Coordinates of C-alpha atoms in Angstrom, one line a residue:
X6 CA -2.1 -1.5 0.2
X7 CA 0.7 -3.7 1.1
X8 CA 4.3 -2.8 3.0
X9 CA 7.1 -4.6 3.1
X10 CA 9.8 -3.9 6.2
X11 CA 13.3 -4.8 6.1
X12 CA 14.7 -3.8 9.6
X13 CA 16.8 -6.2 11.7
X14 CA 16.1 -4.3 15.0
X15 CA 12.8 -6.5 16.5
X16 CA 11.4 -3.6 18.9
X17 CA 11.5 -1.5 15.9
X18 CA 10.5 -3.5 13.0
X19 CA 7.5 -5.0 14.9
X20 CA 7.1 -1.5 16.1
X21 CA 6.3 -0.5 12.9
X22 CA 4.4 -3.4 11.5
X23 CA 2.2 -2.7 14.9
X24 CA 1.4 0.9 13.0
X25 CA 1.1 0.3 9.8
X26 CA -1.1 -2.4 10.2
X27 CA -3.5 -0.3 12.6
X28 CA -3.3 2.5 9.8
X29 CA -4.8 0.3 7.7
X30 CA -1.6 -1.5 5.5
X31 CA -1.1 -4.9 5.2
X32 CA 2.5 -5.7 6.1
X33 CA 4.8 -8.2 5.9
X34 CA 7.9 -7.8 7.7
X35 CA 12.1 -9.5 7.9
X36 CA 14.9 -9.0 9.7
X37 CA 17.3 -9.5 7.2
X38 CA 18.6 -8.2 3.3
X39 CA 18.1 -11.4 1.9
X40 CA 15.0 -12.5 2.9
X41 CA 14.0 -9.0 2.0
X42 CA 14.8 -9.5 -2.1
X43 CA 13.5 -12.8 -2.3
X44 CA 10.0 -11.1 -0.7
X45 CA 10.3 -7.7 -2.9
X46 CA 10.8 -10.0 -6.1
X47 CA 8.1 -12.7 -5.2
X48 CA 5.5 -10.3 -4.4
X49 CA 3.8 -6.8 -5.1
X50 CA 4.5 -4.5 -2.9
X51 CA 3.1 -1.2 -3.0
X52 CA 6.2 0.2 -0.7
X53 CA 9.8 -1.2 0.5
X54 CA 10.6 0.5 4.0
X55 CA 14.1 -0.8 4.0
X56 CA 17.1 -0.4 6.7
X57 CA 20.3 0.3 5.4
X58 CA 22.4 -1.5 7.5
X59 CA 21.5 -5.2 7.5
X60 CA 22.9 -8.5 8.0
X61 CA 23.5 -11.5 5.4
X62 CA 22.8 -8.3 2.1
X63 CA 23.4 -4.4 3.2
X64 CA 20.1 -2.5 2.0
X65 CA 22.2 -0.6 -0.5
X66 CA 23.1 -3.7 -2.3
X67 CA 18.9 -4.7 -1.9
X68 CA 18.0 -1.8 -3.3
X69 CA 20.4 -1.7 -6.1
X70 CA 19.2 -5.5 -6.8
X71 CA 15.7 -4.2 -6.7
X72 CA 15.9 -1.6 -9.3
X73 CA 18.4 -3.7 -11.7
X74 CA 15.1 -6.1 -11.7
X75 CA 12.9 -3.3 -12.4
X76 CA 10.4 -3.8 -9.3
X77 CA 8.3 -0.9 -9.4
X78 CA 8.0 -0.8 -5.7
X79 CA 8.3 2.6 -4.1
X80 CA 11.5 2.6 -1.6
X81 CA 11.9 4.2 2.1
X82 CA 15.5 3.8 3.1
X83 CA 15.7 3.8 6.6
X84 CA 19.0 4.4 8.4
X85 CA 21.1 6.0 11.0
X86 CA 23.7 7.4 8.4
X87 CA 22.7 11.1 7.9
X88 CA 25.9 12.9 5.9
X89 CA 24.6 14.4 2.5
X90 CA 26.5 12.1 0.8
X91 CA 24.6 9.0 2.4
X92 CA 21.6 10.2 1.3
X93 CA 22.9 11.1 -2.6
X94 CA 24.2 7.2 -2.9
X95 CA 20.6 6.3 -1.1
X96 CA 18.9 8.1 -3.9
X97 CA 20.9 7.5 -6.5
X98 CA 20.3 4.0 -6.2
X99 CA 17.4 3.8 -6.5
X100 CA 15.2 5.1 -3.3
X101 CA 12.1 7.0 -3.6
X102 CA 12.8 9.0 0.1
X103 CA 15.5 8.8 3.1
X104 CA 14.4 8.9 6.7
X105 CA 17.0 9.1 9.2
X106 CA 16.8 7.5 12.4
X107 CA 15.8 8.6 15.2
X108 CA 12.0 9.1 13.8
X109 CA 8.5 10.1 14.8
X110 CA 5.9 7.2 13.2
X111 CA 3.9 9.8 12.5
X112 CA 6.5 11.3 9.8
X113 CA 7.1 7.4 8.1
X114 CA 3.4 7.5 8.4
X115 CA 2.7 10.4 6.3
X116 CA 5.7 9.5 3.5
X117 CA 4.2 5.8 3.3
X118 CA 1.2 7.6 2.5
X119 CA 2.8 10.2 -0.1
X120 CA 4.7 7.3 -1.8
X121 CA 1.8 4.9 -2.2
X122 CA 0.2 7.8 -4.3
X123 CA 3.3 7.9 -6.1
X124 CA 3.1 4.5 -6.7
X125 CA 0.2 4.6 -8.2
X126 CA 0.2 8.1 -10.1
X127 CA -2.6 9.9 -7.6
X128 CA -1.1 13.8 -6.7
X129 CA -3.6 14.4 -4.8
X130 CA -4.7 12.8 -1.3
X131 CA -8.3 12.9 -2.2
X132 CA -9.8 10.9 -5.1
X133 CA -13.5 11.3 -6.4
X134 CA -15.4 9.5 -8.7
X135 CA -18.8 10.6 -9.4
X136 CA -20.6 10.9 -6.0
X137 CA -17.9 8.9 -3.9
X138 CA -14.9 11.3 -2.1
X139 CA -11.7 8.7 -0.6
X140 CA -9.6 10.8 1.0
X141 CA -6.2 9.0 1.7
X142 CA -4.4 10.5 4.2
X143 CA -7.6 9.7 6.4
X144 CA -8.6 6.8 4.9
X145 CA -12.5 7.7 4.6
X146 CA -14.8 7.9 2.1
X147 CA -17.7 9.8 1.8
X148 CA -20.8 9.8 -0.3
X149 CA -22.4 13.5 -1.6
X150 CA -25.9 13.3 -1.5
X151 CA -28.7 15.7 -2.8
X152 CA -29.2 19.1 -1.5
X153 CA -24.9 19.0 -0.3
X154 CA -25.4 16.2 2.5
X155 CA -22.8 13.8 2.7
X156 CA -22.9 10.5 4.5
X157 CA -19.3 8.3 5.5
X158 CA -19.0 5.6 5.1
X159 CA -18.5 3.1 8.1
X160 CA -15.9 0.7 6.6
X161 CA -13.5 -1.9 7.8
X162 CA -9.9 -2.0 7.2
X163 CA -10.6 -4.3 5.0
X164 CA -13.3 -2.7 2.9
X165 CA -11.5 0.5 3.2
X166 CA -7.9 -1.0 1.5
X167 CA -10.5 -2.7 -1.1
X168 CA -12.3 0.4 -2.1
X169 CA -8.8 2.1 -2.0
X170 CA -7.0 0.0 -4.0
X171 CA -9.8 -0.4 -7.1
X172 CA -9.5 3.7 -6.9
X173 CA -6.3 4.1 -7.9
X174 CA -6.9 1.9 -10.9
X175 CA -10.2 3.6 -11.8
X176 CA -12.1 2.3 -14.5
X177 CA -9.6 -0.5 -15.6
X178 CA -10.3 -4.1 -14.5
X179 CA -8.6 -5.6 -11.5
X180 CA -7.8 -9.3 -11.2
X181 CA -9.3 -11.0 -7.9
X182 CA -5.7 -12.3 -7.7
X183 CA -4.1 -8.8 -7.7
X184 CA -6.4 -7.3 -5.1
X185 CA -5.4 -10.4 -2.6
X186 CA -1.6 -9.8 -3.1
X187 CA -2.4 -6.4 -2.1
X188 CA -4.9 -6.2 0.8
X189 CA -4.1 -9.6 2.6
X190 CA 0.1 -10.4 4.4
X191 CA 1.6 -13.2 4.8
X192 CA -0.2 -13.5 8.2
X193 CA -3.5 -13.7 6.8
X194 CA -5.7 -16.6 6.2
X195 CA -7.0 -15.8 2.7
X196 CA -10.4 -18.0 1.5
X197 CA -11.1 -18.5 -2.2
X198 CA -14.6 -16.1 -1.9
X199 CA -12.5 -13.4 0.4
X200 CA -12.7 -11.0 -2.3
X201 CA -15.8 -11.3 -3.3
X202 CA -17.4 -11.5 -0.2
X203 CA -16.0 -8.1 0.6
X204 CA -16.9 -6.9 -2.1
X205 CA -20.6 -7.5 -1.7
X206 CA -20.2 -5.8 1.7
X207 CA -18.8 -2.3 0.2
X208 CA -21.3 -2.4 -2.1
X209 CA -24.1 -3.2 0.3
X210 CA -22.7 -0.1 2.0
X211 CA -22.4 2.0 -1.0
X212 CA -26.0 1.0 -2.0
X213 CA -27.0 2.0 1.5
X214 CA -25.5 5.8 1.5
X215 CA -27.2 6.1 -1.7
X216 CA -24.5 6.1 -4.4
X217 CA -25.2 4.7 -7.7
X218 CA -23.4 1.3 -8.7
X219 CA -20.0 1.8 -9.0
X220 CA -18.2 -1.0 -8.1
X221 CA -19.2 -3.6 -11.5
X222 CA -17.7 -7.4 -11.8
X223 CA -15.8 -8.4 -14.5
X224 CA -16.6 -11.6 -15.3
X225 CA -13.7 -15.0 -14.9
X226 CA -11.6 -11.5 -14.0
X227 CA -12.5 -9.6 -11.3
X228 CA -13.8 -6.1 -10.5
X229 CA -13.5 -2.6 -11.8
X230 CA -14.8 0.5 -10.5
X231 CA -16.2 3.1 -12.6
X232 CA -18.6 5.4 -13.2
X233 CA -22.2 4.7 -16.0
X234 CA -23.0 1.4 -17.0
X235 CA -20.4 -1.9 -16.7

């Protein structure tokens, strides 16, 4: 999944690039309102964590852009401003959730995770298809086995956003083009057989806890997971 920060503080912003990325995001990340539109309306983000109060475009006036544009991206304001009617205009705009500052990472943490569900219509944390169990909030997967053993799956970053991200578009066909946008920043040295090469590792590792082919290729497409026959 990929996260875009707006936040013109550099301790914090690069703060919380630091965490997302070890939890497993891909992140891209500004210091200003400006460059943050161009970014939200160039690329698909899965969720905006946005400052309020920023130089060269306010994140009010971002936000309101945003939404006139009709960029699905789910929205974190960020700010300092904690009156009840700060957060109305927040939400009102347009935001998804408010988090006033001061803030433990641990809470952003958790509504990054509750919004990228949202994003992508999941309720629940824990997604299962057929014998495979991705739990989200911990970002593992598990295969059941016969006679109730499960084995986890010992996955990379990588192979863990990948496996992630086809779940939450079960069964439908996902462009190689749209799985980059989302698993790779704009940090990241991406080479024309990334995708498939990590795909051939999660399914090695699949294969090797004994679940049944689930991840199938869609030829001059891309990949869809799913359950029976491709």
């Amino acid at each position: 999944m990929r996260i875009l920060i707006v936040e013109d503080s550099d301790v914090l912003r690069d703060s919380l690039a630091q965490g997302l990325r070890e939890a497993g995001y891909a992140v891209d990340a500004v210091a200003d309102g400006k460059r943050g539109l161009i970014h939200a309306q160039t690329t698909d983000y899965d969720v905006i964590v946005l400052d309020w109060m920023l130089p060269e475009m306010d994140g009010l006036t971002v936000l309101s852009k945003i939404r006139a544009k009709r960029i699905p991206a789910s929205v974190l304001m960020l700010t300092a401003r904690d009156t009840l009617d700060d957060k109305v205009r927040g939400l009102t705009t347009g935001a998804d959730d408010y988090l006033v500052k001061p803030f433990a990472f641990k809470e952003l943490l958790a509504r990054v995770q509750a919004l990228t569900r949202r994003r992508h219509g999941e309720r629940s944390p824990v997604l299962r298809i057929g014998p495979l169990t991705i739990d989200t909030s911990a970002k593992s997967a598990h295969v059941a086995q016969q006679r109730g053993a499960t084995v986890t799956l010992e996955l990379s970053p990588r192979e863990y956003g990948l496996l992630a991200y086809l779940a939450t578009r079960v069964g439908k066909p996902v462009p190689r083009a749209e799985l980059e946008e989302h698993l790779y920043d704009d940090r990241s040295q991406v080479f024309s057989n990334a995708i498939d090469s990590a795909v051939a590792a999660l399914r090695a590792k699949l294969n090797a806890a004994g679940c049944p082919e689930l991840i199938h290729t869609r030829r001059k497409i891309g990949y869809v997971l799913k359950e029976g026959s491709p």
